[in-house]
XYZ file of C-alpha atoms in Angstrom:
357
model
C 19.775 0.592 -4.493
C 23.563 1.397 -4.285
C 24.602 -2.098 -3.237
C 26.488 -4.150 -5.692
C 25.283 -7.788 -6.521
C 28.236 -9.152 -4.592
C 27.247 -7.102 -1.447
C 23.597 -8.208 -1.758
C 24.817 -11.893 -1.999
C 27.114 -11.430 1.007
C 24.230 -9.950 3.049
C 21.878 -12.780 2.121
C 24.537 -15.334 3.030
C 24.964 -13.738 6.402
C 21.284 -13.874 7.061
C 21.105 -17.472 5.967
C 24.063 -18.494 8.275
C 22.567 -16.703 11.267
C 22.313 -19.176 14.215
C 19.825 -18.565 16.990
C 20.733 -19.816 20.469
C 18.477 -20.210 23.416
C 18.650 -17.324 25.919
C 19.659 -19.444 28.910
C 22.927 -20.415 27.247
C 24.058 -16.816 27.438
C 21.909 -15.413 30.238
C 21.871 -18.434 32.484
C 19.429 -18.433 35.396
C 18.693 -14.695 34.722
C 16.803 -15.626 31.382
C 13.544 -15.706 33.184
C 14.015 -12.188 34.679
C 14.892 -10.801 31.224
C 11.889 -12.616 29.842
C 9.506 -11.035 32.354
C 11.061 -7.553 31.695
C 10.518 -7.889 27.981
C 6.916 -9.167 28.429
C 6.040 -6.254 30.742
C 7.524 -3.659 28.407
C 5.865 -5.335 25.337
C 2.365 -5.019 26.815
C 2.849 -1.329 27.924
C 3.005 0.826 24.845
C 2.609 4.052 26.830
C 5.727 3.277 28.757
C 7.701 2.346 25.600
C 6.727 5.750 24.093
C 7.552 7.695 27.311
C 11.032 6.105 27.440
C 11.825 6.830 23.748
C 10.728 10.383 24.074
C 12.705 10.826 27.318
C 15.705 9.207 25.734
C 15.576 11.697 22.911
C 15.225 14.712 25.181
C 18.179 13.490 27.311
C 20.273 12.856 24.049
C 20.846 9.320 25.130
C 23.471 7.752 22.783
C 21.730 4.465 22.233
C 18.214 5.973 21.482
C 18.420 5.377 17.604
C 19.478 1.841 18.120
C 16.800 1.217 20.751
C 14.042 2.531 18.494
C 15.058 -0.124 15.915
C 15.282 -2.805 18.583
C 11.683 -1.938 19.785
C 10.415 -2.538 16.207
C 12.503 -5.624 15.166
C 12.714 -7.469 18.417
C 10.290 -6.283 21.045
C 7.437 -6.198 18.559
C 8.915 -8.824 16.143
C 8.667 -6.748 12.958
C 4.795 -6.631 13.526
C 4.356 -9.940 11.836
C 1.746 -11.024 14.454
C -1.516 -9.113 14.947
C -0.871 -8.521 18.637
C 2.493 -6.927 17.935
C 0.953 -4.668 15.279
C -1.767 -3.575 17.709
C 0.719 -2.618 20.358
C 3.037 -0.795 17.974
C 0.170 1.246 16.604
C -0.558 2.310 20.230
C 3.215 3.255 20.675
C 2.852 5.518 17.555
C -0.345 7.041 18.946
C 1.357 7.867 22.220
C 4.335 9.291 20.335
C 2.035 11.669 18.509
C 0.827 12.814 21.908
C 4.151 12.928 23.810
C 6.560 13.950 20.993
C 4.706 15.806 18.095
C 2.046 17.487 20.232
C 4.632 18.820 22.758
C 7.093 20.015 20.050
C 7.471 23.740 19.294
C 7.602 22.855 15.598
C 6.131 19.444 14.986
C 6.231 19.847 11.172
C 9.986 20.402 11.134
C 10.414 17.462 13.635
C 8.446 15.256 11.227
C 10.268 16.445 8.057
C 13.672 15.802 9.604
C 12.720 12.195 9.832
C 15.010 11.343 12.730
C 12.443 11.476 15.664
C 11.105 8.183 17.180
C 7.694 8.642 15.526
C 9.187 9.102 12.058
C 11.538 6.191 12.304
C 8.859 3.777 13.751
C 6.333 4.986 11.096
C 8.813 4.286 8.335
C 9.842 0.901 9.585
C 6.162 -0.123 10.096
C 4.961 1.154 6.678
C 7.848 -0.443 4.789
C 7.191 -3.855 6.327
C 3.419 -3.808 6.184
C 2.056 -6.268 3.586
C -1.130 -4.230 2.829
C 1.097 -1.143 2.317
C 3.173 -3.123 -0.404
C -0.096 -4.111 -2.085
C -1.356 -0.515 -2.153
C 1.972 0.898 -3.521
C 2.222 -1.768 -6.189
C -1.356 -1.336 -7.313
C -1.038 2.424 -7.413
C 2.423 2.946 -8.773
C 3.423 0.039 -10.995
C 1.628 1.126 -14.091
C 2.457 4.863 -14.172
C 6.197 4.162 -13.328
C 6.347 1.544 -16.152
C 4.837 4.025 -18.472
C 7.466 6.670 -17.415
C 10.248 4.173 -18.045
C 9.048 3.324 -21.465
C 8.040 6.699 -22.821
C 10.804 9.314 -22.026
C 14.511 9.457 -22.804
C 15.044 13.088 -21.849
C 15.422 14.757 -18.517
C 12.146 16.622 -17.901
C 13.758 19.711 -16.478
C 11.549 22.731 -15.846
C 14.165 25.095 -14.448
C 15.166 27.406 -17.514
C 18.695 27.789 -15.935
C 19.333 24.001 -15.969
C 17.678 22.990 -19.149
C 20.909 22.820 -21.214
C 23.066 21.576 -18.444
C 22.905 17.964 -19.134
C 23.090 18.245 -23.025
C 26.133 17.304 -25.161
C 27.878 20.206 -26.893
C 26.173 19.189 -30.141
C 22.741 19.297 -28.581
C 23.556 22.607 -26.912
C 24.404 24.136 -30.355
C 20.815 23.726 -31.296
C 19.812 26.430 -28.802
C 22.089 28.980 -30.458
C 24.321 31.377 -28.678
C 23.966 31.455 -24.864
C 22.371 34.663 -23.596
C 20.948 35.631 -27.033
C 17.189 36.246 -27.492
C 16.868 33.227 -29.808
C 18.581 31.007 -27.073
C 16.091 32.308 -24.445
C 13.032 31.548 -26.682
C 14.280 28.037 -27.469
C 14.987 27.349 -23.717
C 11.474 28.489 -22.874
C 9.990 26.292 -25.601
C 11.893 23.294 -24.151
C 10.670 24.161 -20.643
C 7.045 24.276 -21.858
C 7.482 20.919 -23.718
C 8.884 19.375 -20.420
C 6.113 20.945 -18.309
C 3.456 19.482 -20.556
C 4.988 15.964 -20.378
C 5.203 16.355 -16.575
C 1.598 17.571 -16.238
C 0.445 14.412 -18.176
C 2.624 12.181 -16.095
C 1.706 13.533 -12.663
C -2.068 13.573 -13.499
C -1.636 9.857 -14.399
C -0.019 9.154 -11.018
C -2.880 11.140 -9.269
C -5.474 9.214 -11.307
C -4.030 5.901 -10.061
C -3.868 7.207 -6.492
C -7.594 8.110 -6.624
C -8.436 4.789 -8.230
C -6.701 2.784 -5.474
C -7.682 4.644 -2.350
C -10.003 1.871 -1.520
C -7.066 -0.472 -0.762
C -5.126 2.030 1.388
C -3.957 0.188 4.534
C -6.393 0.421 7.511
C -3.576 0.695 10.069
C -1.868 3.613 8.270
C -5.221 5.328 7.853
C -5.733 4.925 11.657
C -2.287 6.449 12.428
C -2.944 9.427 10.168
C -6.428 10.054 11.529
C -5.135 9.850 15.162
C -2.475 12.443 14.106
C -5.082 14.787 12.630
C -7.370 14.418 15.705
C -4.650 14.894 18.224
C -2.835 17.866 16.589
C -6.141 19.602 15.683
C -6.663 20.136 19.382
C -3.435 22.107 19.727
C -4.240 25.843 20.021
C -1.102 27.058 18.374
C -1.524 24.865 15.349
C -3.978 25.979 12.378
C -6.099 23.182 10.800
C -4.317 23.863 7.567
C -0.943 23.187 9.157
C -2.184 19.932 10.664
C -3.482 18.827 7.228
C -0.036 19.740 5.743
C 1.677 17.500 8.371
C -0.729 14.609 7.480
C 0.112 15.118 3.831
C 3.890 15.167 4.746
C 3.413 11.867 6.506
C 1.536 10.217 3.588
C 3.584 11.641 0.655
C 7.077 12.373 2.064
C 7.342 9.339 4.338
C 5.263 6.759 2.398
C 4.333 7.347 -1.226
C 7.187 9.531 -2.636
C 10.155 7.271 -1.457
C 8.485 4.388 -3.350
C 8.130 6.580 -6.496
C 11.823 7.483 -6.481
C 13.145 4.025 -5.537
C 10.458 1.664 -6.954
C 12.795 -1.373 -7.152
C 13.652 -1.183 -3.444
C 9.876 -1.461 -2.686
C 9.362 -4.360 -5.067
C 7.058 -2.242 -7.351
C 9.099 -3.077 -10.371
C 11.493 -5.995 -10.549
C 12.700 -6.480 -14.050
C 12.956 -2.994 -15.615
C 16.326 -1.201 -15.116
C 16.163 2.487 -13.974
C 18.685 4.708 -15.567
C 19.865 8.167 -14.394
C 17.318 10.021 -16.674
C 14.373 7.905 -15.466
C 15.451 8.446 -11.791
C 15.635 12.192 -12.313
C 12.093 12.210 -13.928
C 10.741 9.963 -11.079
C 12.152 12.544 -8.613
C 10.422 15.398 -10.513
C 7.122 13.580 -10.276
C 7.693 13.003 -6.451
C 8.468 16.710 -5.886
C 5.567 17.869 -7.903
C 3.166 15.659 -5.961
C 4.471 17.056 -2.697
C 4.174 20.709 -4.038
C 0.570 19.932 -5.130
C -0.298 18.741 -1.699
C 1.090 21.926 -0.244
C -0.335 24.233 -2.954
C -3.124 25.642 -0.672
C -0.626 27.196 1.606
C 1.757 28.436 -1.089
C 1.823 32.201 -1.879
C 4.516 32.036 -4.607
C 2.511 33.196 -7.709
C 4.973 31.564 -10.219
C 4.628 28.221 -8.530
C 0.840 28.597 -8.315
C 0.548 29.240 -12.062
C 2.674 26.184 -12.972
C 0.684 24.009 -10.490
C -2.713 25.175 -11.826
C -2.343 22.809 -14.754
C -2.589 19.829 -12.356
C -5.604 18.191 -10.882
C -4.998 19.596 -7.374
C -8.360 18.566 -5.831
C -7.417 14.854 -6.158
C -4.464 15.042 -3.729
C -6.715 16.918 -1.204
C -9.451 14.495 -1.798
C -7.080 11.647 -1.215
C -6.109 13.107 2.137
C -9.772 13.756 3.001
C -10.582 9.975 2.530
C -7.603 8.906 4.642
C -8.354 11.290 7.543
C -12.130 11.147 7.251
C -14.425 8.963 9.213
C -14.490 8.236 12.833
C -10.965 8.293 14.627
C -11.724 5.222 16.790
C -9.652 4.563 19.908
C -8.564 1.005 19.310
C -6.226 0.170 16.471
C -7.673 -1.808 13.531
C -6.530 -5.282 12.913
C -5.005 -6.304 9.629
C -7.746 -7.637 7.404
C -5.561 -10.280 6.123
C -4.686 -12.334 9.196
C -3.115 -15.743 8.116
C -1.638 -16.319 11.601
C -4.824 -16.251 13.595
C -4.640 -18.433 16.741
C -0.855 -18.206 16.936
C 0.924 -16.189 19.609
C 4.560 -15.248 19.955
C 6.510 -16.687 22.960
C 10.008 -15.748 21.913
C 11.978 -12.515 21.263
C 14.764 -12.573 18.714
C 17.463 -10.150 19.933
C 21.195 -10.109 20.180
C 22.893 -10.011 23.497
C 24.286 -6.410 22.927
C 20.741 -5.195 21.790
C 19.228 -6.643 24.992
C 21.798 -5.034 27.340
C 21.422 -1.732 25.499
C 17.594 -1.853 25.824
C 17.690 -2.794 29.547
C 20.309 -0.027 30.127
C 18.236 2.569 28.137
C 15.015 1.842 30.049
């Protein structure tokens, strides 16, 4: 989002100019040995997961880079079905070895820097069925938000007048006076009403499009629910909250806040006001999902205006059903019958991966 057109062009040019060379030209007679190593690693998701978790525990300096290499090179961005199936198994083992073993799996997940979070984000961002779901669900309500409102939908009384011009601030009267407080409260109520209508619209579209939620992401979330529900120290409510975190914080809300990055809208510019309002919608959706475990009475009363049950119902649909052992295959497989015989990797990435393992 922050990149200038010139930077984007430069990036595209670099990609176009990239030259791939055959491995033997750099690796010589050892190319076969490296190839065998990568093939053995590729077909052993349990080993891949164990190595990533061990690397994190030992604070290995190349761990973050290796996690990206595993996704982009070892599993080839999950374009082929076999790669996708293996990566889903890597994610399942990471739930077992990393999240299940953690003292505070929720905090680990929210931080977003553990191997599971990074791989889940890379996988969901590149998944074609995920793009279809996000576009089908979010395009319409986001376009409506962009068209309808020109004001910051601020609901914090202390911040309502912060972004106004001096002339607009004068309309509220003298700061601190009774009249000022009443006008600020009225403005907050108007903004809250607008947000309620907006968020309920987003929830409605979410409910409407649950049928096209990606099978592979549903499988990961249900595996997480099944595995973590067996942990004695974790309440079922806490496990549900983690699944909601994964769905909203890591998947749906980033697409609401940056829709142009996800290809949800391509021609409508998003100004600072619209971005703020999109962030408000994202935060409210997350709060709604957590509302059951929230004891703050003020927040509970403001959230009572929303259709809370829908977010919970959405989660139930995703984690419901049988948590089967084998990962599902993408329903849209245009590459059936093809298999991958090459790994695209830079020389330094290859050496870092071998050194790490």
